[in-house]
Tab-separated table of C-alpha atoms in Angstrom:
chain	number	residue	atom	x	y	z
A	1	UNK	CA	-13.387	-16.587	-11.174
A	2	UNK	CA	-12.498	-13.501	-9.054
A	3	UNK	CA	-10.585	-14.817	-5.930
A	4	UNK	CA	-10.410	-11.836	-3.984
A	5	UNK	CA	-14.682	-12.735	-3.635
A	6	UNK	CA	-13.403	-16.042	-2.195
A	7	UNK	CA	-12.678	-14.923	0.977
A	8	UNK	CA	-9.463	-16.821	2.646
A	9	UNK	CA	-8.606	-18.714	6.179
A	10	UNK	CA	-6.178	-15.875	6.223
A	11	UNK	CA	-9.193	-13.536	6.419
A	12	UNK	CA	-11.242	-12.933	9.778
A	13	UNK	CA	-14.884	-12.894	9.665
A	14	UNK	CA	-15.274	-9.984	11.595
A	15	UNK	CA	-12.991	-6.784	11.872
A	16	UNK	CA	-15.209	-4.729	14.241
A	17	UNK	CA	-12.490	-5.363	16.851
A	18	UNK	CA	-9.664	-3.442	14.569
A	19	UNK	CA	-10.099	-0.867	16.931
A	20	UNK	CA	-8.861	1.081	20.472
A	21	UNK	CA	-10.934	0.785	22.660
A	22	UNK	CA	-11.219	4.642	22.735
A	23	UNK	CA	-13.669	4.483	20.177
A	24	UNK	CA	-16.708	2.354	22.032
A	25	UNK	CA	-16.798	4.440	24.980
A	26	UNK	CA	-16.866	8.178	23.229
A	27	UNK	CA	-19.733	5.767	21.187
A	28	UNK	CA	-20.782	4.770	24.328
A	29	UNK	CA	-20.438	8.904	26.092
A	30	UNK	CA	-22.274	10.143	22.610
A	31	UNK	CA	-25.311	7.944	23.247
A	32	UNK	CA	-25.652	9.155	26.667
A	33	UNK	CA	-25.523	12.920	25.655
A	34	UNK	CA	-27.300	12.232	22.916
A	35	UNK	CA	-25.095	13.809	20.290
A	36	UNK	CA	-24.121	10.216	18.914
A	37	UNK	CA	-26.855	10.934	15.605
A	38	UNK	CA	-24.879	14.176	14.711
A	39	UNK	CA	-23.947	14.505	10.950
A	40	UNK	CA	-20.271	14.128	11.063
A	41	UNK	CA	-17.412	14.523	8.293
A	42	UNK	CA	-14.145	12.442	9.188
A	43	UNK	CA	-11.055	12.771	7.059
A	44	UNK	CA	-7.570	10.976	6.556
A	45	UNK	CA	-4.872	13.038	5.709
A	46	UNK	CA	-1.307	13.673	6.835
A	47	UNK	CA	0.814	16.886	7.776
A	48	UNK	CA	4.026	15.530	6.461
A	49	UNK	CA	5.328	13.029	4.087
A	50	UNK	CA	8.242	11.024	5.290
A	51	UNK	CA	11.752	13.083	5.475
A	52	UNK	CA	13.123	13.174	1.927
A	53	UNK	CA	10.269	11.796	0.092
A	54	UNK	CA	8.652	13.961	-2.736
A	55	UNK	CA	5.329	12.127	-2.939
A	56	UNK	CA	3.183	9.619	-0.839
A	57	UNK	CA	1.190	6.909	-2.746
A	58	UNK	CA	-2.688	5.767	-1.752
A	59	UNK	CA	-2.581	2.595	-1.572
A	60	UNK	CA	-5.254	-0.150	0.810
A	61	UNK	CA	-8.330	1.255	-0.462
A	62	UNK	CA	-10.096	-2.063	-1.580
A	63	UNK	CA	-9.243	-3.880	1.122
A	64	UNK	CA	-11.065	-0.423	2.970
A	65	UNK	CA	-13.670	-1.299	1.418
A	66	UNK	CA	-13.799	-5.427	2.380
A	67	UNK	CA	-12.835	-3.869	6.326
A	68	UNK	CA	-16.013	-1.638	6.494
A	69	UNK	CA	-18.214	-4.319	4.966
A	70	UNK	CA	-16.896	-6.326	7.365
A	71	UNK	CA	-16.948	-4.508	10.608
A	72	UNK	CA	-19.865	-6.509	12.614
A	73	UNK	CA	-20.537	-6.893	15.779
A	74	UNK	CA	-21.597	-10.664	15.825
A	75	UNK	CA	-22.278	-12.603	18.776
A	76	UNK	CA	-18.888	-13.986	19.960
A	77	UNK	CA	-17.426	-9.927	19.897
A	78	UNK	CA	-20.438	-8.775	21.840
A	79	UNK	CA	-19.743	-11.579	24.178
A	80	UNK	CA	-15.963	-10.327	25.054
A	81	UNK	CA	-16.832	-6.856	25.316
A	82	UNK	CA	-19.733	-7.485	27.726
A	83	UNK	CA	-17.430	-9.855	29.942
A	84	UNK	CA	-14.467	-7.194	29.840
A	85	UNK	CA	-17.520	-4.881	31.028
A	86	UNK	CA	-15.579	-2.363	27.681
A	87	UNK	CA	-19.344	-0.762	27.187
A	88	UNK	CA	-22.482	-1.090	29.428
A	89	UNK	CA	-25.551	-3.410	27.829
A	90	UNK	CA	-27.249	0.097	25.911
A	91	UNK	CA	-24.136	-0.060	24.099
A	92	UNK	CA	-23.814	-3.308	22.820
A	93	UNK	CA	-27.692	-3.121	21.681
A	94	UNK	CA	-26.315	-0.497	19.636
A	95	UNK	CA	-23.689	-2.591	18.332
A	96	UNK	CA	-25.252	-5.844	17.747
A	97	UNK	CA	-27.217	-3.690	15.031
A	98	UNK	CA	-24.464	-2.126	13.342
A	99	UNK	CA	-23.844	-1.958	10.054
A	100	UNK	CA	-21.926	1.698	8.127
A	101	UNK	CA	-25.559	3.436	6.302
A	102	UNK	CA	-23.092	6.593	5.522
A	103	UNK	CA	-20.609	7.563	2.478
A	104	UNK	CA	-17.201	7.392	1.639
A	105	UNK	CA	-15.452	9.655	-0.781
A	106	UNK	CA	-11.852	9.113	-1.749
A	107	UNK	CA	-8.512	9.507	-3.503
A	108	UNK	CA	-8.639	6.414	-5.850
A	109	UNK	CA	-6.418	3.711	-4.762
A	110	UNK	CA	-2.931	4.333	-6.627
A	111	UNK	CA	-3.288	8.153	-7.476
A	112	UNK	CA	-0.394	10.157	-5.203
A	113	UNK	CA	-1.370	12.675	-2.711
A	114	UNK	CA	0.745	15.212	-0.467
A	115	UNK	CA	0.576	17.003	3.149
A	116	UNK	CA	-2.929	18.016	3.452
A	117	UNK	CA	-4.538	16.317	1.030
A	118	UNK	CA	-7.860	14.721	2.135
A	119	UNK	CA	-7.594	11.032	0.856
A	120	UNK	CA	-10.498	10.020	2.419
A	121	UNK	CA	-13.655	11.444	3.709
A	122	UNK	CA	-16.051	9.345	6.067
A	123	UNK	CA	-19.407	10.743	6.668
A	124	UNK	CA	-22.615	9.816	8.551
A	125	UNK	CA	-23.877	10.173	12.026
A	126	UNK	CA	-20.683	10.247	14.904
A	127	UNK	CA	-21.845	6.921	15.811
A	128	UNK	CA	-20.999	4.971	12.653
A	129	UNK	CA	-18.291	6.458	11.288
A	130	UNK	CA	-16.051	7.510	14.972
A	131	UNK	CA	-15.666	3.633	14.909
A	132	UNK	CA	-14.182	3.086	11.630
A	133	UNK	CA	-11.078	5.344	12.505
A	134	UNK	CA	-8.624	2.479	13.451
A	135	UNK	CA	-9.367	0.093	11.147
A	136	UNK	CA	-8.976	2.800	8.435
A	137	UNK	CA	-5.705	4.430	9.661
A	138	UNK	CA	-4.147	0.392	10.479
A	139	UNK	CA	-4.786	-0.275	6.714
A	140	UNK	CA	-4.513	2.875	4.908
A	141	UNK	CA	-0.771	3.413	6.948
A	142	UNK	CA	0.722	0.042	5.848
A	143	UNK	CA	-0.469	-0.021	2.964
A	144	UNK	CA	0.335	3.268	1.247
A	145	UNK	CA	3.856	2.912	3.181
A	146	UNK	CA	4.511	0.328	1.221
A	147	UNK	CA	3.057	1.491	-2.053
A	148	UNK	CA	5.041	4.274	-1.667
A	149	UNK	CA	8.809	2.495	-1.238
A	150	UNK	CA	7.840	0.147	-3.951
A	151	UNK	CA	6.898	3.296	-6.127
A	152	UNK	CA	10.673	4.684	-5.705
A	153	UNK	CA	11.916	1.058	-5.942
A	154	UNK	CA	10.182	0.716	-9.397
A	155	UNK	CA	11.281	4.594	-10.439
A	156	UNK	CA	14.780	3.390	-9.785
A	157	UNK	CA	14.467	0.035	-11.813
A	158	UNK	CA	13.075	1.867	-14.510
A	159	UNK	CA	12.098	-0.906	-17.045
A	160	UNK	CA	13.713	-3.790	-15.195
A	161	UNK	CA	11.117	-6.157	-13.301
A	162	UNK	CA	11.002	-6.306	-9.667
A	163	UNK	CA	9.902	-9.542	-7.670
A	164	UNK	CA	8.056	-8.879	-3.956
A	165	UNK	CA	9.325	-11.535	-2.157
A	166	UNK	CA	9.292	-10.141	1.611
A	167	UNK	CA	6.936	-12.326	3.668
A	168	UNK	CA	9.827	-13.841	5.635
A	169	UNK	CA	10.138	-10.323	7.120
A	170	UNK	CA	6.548	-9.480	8.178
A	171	UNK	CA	3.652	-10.410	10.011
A	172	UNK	CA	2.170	-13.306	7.913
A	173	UNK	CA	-0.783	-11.494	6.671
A	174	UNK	CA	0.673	-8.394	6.589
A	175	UNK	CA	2.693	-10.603	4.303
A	176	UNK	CA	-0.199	-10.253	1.912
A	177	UNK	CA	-0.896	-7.095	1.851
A	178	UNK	CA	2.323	-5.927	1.553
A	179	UNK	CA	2.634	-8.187	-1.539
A	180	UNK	CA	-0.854	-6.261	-3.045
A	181	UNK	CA	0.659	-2.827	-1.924
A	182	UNK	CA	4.084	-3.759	-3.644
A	183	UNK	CA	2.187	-4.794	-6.845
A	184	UNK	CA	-0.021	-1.216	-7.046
A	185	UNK	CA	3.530	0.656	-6.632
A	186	UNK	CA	4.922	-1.114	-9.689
A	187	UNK	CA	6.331	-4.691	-8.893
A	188	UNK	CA	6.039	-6.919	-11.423
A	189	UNK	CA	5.709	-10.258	-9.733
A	190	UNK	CA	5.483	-11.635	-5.866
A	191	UNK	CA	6.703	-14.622	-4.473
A	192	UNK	CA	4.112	-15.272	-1.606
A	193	UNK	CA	1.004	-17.404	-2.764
A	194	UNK	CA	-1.472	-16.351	-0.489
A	195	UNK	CA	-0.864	-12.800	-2.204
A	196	UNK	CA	-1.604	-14.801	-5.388
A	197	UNK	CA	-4.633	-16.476	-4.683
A	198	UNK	CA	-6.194	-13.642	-2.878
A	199	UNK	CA	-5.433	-11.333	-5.232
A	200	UNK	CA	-4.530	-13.082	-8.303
A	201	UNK	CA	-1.002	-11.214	-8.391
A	202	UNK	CA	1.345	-13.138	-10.551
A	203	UNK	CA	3.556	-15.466	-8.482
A	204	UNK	CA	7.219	-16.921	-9.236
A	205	UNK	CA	9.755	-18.850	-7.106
A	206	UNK	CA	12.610	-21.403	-7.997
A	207	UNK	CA	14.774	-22.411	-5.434
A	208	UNK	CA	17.232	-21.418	-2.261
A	209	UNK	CA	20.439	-22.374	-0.944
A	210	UNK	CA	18.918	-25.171	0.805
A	211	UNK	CA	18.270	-27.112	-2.394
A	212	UNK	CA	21.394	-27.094	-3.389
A	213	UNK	CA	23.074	-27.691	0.149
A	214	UNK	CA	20.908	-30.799	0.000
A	215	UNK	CA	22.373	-32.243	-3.088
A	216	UNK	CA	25.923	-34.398	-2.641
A	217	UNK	CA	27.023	-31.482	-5.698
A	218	UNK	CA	25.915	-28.075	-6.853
A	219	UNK	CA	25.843	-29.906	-10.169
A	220	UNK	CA	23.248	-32.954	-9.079
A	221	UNK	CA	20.831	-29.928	-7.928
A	222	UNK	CA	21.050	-27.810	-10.750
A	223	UNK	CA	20.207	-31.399	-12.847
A	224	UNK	CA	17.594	-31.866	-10.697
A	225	UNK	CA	16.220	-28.475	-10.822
A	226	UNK	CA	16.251	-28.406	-14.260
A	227	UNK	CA	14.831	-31.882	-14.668
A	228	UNK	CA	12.141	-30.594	-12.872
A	229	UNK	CA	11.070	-27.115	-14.275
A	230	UNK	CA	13.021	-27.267	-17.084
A	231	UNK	CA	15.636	-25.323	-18.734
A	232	UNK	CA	14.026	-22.133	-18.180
A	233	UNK	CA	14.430	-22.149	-14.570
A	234	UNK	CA	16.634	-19.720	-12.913
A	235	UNK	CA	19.480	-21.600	-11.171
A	236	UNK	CA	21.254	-19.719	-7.749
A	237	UNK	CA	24.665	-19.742	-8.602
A	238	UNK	CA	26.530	-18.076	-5.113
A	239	UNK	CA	26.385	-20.774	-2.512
A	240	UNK	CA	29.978	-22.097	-3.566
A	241	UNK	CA	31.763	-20.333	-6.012
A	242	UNK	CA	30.430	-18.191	-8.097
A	243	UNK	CA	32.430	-18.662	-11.372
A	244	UNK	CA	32.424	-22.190	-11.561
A	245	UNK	CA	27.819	-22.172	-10.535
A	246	UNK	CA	27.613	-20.529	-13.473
A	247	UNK	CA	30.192	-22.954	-16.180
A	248	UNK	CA	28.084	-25.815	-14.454
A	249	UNK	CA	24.501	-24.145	-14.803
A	250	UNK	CA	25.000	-23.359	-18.495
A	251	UNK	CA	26.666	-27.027	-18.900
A	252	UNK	CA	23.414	-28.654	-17.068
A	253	UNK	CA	20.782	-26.533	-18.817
A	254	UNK	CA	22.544	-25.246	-22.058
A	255	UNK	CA	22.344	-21.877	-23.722
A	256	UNK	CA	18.489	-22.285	-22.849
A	257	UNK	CA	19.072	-21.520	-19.585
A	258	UNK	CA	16.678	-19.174	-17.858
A	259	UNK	CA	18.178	-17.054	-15.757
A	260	UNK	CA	20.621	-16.953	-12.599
A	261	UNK	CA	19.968	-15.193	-9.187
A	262	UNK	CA	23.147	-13.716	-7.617
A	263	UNK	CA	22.019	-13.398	-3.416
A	264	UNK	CA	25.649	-12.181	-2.275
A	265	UNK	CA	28.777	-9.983	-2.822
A	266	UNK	CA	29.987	-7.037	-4.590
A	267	UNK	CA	26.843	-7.476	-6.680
A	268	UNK	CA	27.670	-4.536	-9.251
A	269	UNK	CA	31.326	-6.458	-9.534
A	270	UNK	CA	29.366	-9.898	-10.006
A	271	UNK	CA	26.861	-9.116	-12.055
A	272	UNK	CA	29.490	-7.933	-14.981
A	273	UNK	CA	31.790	-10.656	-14.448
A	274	UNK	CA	28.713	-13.037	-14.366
A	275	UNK	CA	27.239	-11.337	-17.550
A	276	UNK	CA	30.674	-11.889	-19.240
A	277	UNK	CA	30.975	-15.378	-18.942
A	278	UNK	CA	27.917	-16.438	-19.781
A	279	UNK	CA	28.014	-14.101	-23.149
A	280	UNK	CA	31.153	-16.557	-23.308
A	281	UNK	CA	29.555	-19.815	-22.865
A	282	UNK	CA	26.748	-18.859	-25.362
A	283	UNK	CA	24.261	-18.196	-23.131
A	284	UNK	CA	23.562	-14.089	-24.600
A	285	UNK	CA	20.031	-14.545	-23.573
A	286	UNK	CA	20.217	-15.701	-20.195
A	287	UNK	CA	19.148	-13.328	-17.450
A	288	UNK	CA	20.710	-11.998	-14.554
A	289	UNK	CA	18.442	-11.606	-11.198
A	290	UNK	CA	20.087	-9.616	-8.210
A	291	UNK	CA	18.666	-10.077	-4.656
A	292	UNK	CA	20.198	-9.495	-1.428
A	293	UNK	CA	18.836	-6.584	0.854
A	294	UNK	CA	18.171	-4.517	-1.791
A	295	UNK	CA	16.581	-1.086	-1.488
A	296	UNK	CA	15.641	2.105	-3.657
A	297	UNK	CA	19.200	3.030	-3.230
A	298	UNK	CA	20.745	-0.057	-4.325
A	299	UNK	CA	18.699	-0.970	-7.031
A	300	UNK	CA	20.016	3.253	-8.498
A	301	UNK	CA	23.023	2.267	-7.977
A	302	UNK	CA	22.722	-0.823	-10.192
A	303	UNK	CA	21.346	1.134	-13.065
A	304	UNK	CA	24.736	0.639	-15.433
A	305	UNK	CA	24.789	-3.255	-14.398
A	306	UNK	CA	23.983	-6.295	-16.810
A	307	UNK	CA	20.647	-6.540	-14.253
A	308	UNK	CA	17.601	-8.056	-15.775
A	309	UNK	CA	15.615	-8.151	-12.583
A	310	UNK	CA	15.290	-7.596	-9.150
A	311	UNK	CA	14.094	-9.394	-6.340
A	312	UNK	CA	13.326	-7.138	-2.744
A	313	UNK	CA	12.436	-8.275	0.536
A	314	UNK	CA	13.025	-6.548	4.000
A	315	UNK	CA	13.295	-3.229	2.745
A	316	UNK	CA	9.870	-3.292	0.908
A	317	UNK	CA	7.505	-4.772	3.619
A	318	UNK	CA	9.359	-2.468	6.099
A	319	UNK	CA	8.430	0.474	3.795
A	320	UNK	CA	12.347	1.367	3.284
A	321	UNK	CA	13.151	3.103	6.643
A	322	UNK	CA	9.202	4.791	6.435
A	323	UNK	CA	6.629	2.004	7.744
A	324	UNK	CA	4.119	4.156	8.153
A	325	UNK	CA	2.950	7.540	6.570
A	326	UNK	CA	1.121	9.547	10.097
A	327	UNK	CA	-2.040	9.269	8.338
A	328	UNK	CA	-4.674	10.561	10.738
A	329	UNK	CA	-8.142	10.435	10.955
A	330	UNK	CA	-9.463	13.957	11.903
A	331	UNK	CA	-12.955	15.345	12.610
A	332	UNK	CA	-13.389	18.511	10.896
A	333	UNK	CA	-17.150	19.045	10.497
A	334	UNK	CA	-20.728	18.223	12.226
A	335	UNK	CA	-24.049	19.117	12.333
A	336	UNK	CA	-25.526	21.369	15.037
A	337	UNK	CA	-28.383	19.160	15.857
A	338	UNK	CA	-29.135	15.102	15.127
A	339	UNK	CA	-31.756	16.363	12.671
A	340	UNK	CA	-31.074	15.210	9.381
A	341	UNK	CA	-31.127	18.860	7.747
A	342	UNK	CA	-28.759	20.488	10.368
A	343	UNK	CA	-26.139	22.367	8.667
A	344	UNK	CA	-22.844	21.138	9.050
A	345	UNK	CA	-20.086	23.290	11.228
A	346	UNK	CA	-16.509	23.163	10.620
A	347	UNK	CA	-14.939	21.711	13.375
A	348	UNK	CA	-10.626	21.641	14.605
A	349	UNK	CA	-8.319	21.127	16.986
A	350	UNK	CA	-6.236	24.023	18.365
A	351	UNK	CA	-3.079	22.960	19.088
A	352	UNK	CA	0.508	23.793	19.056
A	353	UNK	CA	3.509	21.588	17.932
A	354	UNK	CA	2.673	20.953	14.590
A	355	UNK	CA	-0.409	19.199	15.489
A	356	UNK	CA	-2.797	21.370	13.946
A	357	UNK	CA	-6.004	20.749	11.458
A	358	UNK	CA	-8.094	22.548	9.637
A	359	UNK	CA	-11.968	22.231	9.820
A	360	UNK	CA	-14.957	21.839	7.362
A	361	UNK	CA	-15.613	19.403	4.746
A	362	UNK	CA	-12.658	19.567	1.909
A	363	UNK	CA	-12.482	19.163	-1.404
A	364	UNK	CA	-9.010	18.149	-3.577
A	365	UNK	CA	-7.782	19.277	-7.416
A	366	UNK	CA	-4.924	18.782	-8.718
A	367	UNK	CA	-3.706	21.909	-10.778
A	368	UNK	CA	-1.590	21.275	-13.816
A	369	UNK	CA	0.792	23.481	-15.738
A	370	UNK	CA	1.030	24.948	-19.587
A	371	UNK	CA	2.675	21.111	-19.786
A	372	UNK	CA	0.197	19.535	-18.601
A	373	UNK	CA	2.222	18.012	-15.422
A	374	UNK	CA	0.671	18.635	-11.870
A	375	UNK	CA	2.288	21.938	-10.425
A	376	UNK	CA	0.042	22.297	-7.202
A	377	UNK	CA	-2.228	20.078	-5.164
A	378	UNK	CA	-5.634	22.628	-4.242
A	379	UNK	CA	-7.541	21.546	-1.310
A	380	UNK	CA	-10.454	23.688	-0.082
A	381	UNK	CA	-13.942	24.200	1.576
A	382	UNK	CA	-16.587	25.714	0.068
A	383	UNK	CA	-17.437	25.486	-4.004
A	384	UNK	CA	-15.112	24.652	-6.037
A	385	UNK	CA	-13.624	27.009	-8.448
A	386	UNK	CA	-14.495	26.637	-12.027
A	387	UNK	CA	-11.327	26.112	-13.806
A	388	UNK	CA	-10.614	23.130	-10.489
A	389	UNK	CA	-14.136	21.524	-11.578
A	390	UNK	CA	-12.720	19.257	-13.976
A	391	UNK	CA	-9.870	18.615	-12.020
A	392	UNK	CA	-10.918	16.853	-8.794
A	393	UNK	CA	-9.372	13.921	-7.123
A	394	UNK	CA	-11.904	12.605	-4.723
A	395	UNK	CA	-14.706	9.827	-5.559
A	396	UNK	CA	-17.211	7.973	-4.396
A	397	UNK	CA	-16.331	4.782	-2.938
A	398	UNK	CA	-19.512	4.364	-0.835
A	399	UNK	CA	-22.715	5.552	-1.297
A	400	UNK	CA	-25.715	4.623	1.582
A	401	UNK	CA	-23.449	2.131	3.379
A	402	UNK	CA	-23.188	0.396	-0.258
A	403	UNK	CA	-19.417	-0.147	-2.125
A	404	UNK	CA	-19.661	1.313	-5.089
A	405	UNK	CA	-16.233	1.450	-6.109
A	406	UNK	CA	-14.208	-1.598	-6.764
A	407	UNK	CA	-11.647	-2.344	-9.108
A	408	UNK	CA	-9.149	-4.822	-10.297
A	409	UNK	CA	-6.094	-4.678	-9.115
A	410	UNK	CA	-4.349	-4.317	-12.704
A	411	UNK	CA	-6.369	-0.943	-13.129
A	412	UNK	CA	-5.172	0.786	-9.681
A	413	UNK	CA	-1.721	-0.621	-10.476
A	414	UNK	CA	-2.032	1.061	-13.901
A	415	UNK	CA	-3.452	4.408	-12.426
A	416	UNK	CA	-0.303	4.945	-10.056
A	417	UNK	CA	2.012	4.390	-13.540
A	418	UNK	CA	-0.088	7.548	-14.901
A	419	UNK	CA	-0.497	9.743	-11.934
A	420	UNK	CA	3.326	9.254	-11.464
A	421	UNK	CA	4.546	10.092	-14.625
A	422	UNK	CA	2.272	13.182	-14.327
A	423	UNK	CA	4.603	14.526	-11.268
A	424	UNK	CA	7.550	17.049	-12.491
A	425	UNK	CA	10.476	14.920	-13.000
A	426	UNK	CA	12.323	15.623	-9.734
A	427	UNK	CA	9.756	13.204	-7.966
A	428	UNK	CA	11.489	10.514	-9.012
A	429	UNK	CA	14.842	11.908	-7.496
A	430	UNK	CA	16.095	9.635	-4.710
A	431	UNK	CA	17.962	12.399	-2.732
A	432	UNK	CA	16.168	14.786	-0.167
A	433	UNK	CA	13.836	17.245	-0.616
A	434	UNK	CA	10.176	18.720	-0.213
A	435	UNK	CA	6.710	17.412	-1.916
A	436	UNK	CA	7.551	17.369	-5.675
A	437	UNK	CA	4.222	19.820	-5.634
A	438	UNK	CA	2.804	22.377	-2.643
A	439	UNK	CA	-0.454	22.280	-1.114
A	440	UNK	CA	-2.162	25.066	-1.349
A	441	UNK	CA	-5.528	25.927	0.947
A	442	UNK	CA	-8.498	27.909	-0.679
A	443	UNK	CA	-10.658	28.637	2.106
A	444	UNK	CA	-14.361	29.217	1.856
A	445	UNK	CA	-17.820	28.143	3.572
A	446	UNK	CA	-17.678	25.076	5.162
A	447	UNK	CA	-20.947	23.231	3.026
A	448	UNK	CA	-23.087	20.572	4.187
């Protein structure tokens, strides 16, 4: 059974009001000029990546996909806009009726992308698609934030699991997504259940300091725990003393013993010492999980310790110092007319302080070098160039309103492992510098 079809109480059954209010009342001004049927092309891009990263990561695109099937205007949401008078009655005809008849063309969820690069394009009338911009940019902005801290996290780790266990820093249901966002940048595990049953992420979770706090001795809860889950278990061995945790864990469950979580301290000191006596007790195969406010550049600097695993919270959901990514949603091309066969125009703001966009409908390649590794990110109007054709990064994710696009969760996760070992190696460098790869702009006819 495929639980993300389930639907969950964590869900909403309408997302129509993801939105500024902005967006109803240019619907509502484009209705009244009459220029709400134009042909329109919407993109999502952004200018910059965040200082000192080398890559950004797309990441939110499926649940893009649930959001626009789900953006309807049912009863009870007409109801609150007419009694906050938001749009007059022509308006909310309009709306009752609404359902997205246009496309959507995208990066696919878990390739990397880079200033410029168009990672998705909306297009239908104004109407339809001007609507879809919040609810786009809210998910697309988290998501790939996210994505993209667990993508350096998981870099840093190299072949050492990492556990998502952040949702007692975050919104609850941002909880969730965070958790699915984590798991396409490369985390193994996550330790929130809603993220498991909605998306069938593999979950884990032993115990906390509470447990053992609870017992009259560290030793009666590490019996218990073990009498419960067995010797496997992993066993927290810092809320007394650390040396003496770990002689009693290996006493309680043997050389069987699963694993022990260190939460606290000089964890690089720790995590040898802790290594060392349990090679002395016997226990060679036990593990050795590190939490505590861990980050990208903790989890580096752990590289030469006797780590097996890591577990990350705050840092992750809060996207590492970067919770968001400036994604925008831009229009950069419409038809002269509402007839359906009016060519399209490229369209763009003019504006100073970095602000600036550049109109007509794009396409994205990704060029590689004599290596094969990416060397330039090509984004352009126009037709493509022939040695680019093979070499495109957009697809179709909607096609007449319909999804046509979705994927398990395994595959996008596996799809960000590829396109990131196709980067030059430096993108996996933790200290400052530019995109790993520059955009480059081949300008042509803007195409309808």
């Amino acid at each position: 059974m495929n639980t993300a079809d389930l639907g969950l109480p964590v869900d909403v059954p309408s997302t129509a009001l993801f939105t500024d209010q902005y967006e109803l009342t240019m619907l509502q001004g484009a209705l009244k000029a009459g220029t709400a049927g134009r042909r329109s092309v919407f993109e999502v891009f952004t200018r910059r990546l965040p200082n000192g990263r080398r890559y950004g990561v797309v990441a939110g695109t499926g649940r893009v996909l649930d959001a626009v099937e789900n953006f309807r205007f049912d009863a009870d949401v007409l109801g609150f806009l007419r009694e906050r008078a938001i749009v007059d009655e022509d308006t909310l005809q309009w709306l009752a009726s609404y359902r997205f008849s246009g496309d959507i063309w995208g990066y696919p969820e878990g390739e990397v992308y880079f200033p410029g690069s168009p990672i998705m394009r909306v297009e239908g009338t104004f109407a339809e698609c001007v609507l879809l911009e919040t609810v786009i940019l809210s998910i697309l902005n988290h998501d790939s934030a996210i994505a993209a801290a667990a993508s350096r996290m998981s870099s840093a780790a190299g072949d050492r699991p990492l556990v998502e266990m952040g949702a007692r820093r975050t919104h609850e249901l941002s909880a969730v997504a965070a958790a699915r966002a984590a798991y396409v940048g490369g985390f193994a595990t996550t330790s929130d259940l809603a993220a498991g049953f909605r998306y069938g992420i593999p979950t884990v979770g032993t115990s906390a300091h509470a447990f053992t706090l609870l017992h009259d001795r560290e030793r009666d809860a590490f019996q218990a725990q073990v009498d419960s889950l067995g010797r496997n278990t992993t066993l927290l061995v810092d809320t007394y003393d650390v040396t003496e945790a770990v002689r009693t864990a290996v006493e309680v469950a043997g050389p069987e013993l699963g694993a022990v979580r260190i939460d606290s301290g000089d964890l690089l000191l720790v995590a040898h010492r802790v290594r060392q006596q349990l090679d002395e007790l016997g226990a060679r195969d036990t593990k050795i999980i590190v939490t505590s406010d861990l980050d990208e550049y903790a989890i580096a600097s752990l590289a030469a310790a006797p780590v097996d695993a890591y577990g990350v919270g705050t840092q992750l959901v809060t996207g590492s110092g970067h919770p968001t990514c400036s994604m925008v949603y831009k229009l950069v091309a419409r038809a002269e007319s509402t007839d359906a066969k009016a060519p399209l125009v490229p369209v763009a703001k003019k504006s100073t302080g970095g602000k600036t966009s550049i109109g007509g409908r794009k396409w994205a390649a990704r060029r590689l070098d004599e290596y094969g590794a990416a060397e330039a990110e090509v984004v352009g109007t126009g037709p493509v160039p022939g040695e680019l054709a093979d070499r495109q990064l957009l697809v179709e994710l909607v096609k007449g309103g319909e999804v046509v696009a979705r994927e398990p969760l395994d595959v996008v996760r596996d799809r960000h492992a590829a396109a990131r070992a196709n980067l030059p190696l430096s993108a996996t460098q933790l200290s400052r510098g530019e995109p790993v790869i520059p955009t480059e702009y081949v300008q042509g006819r803007s195409g309808s």
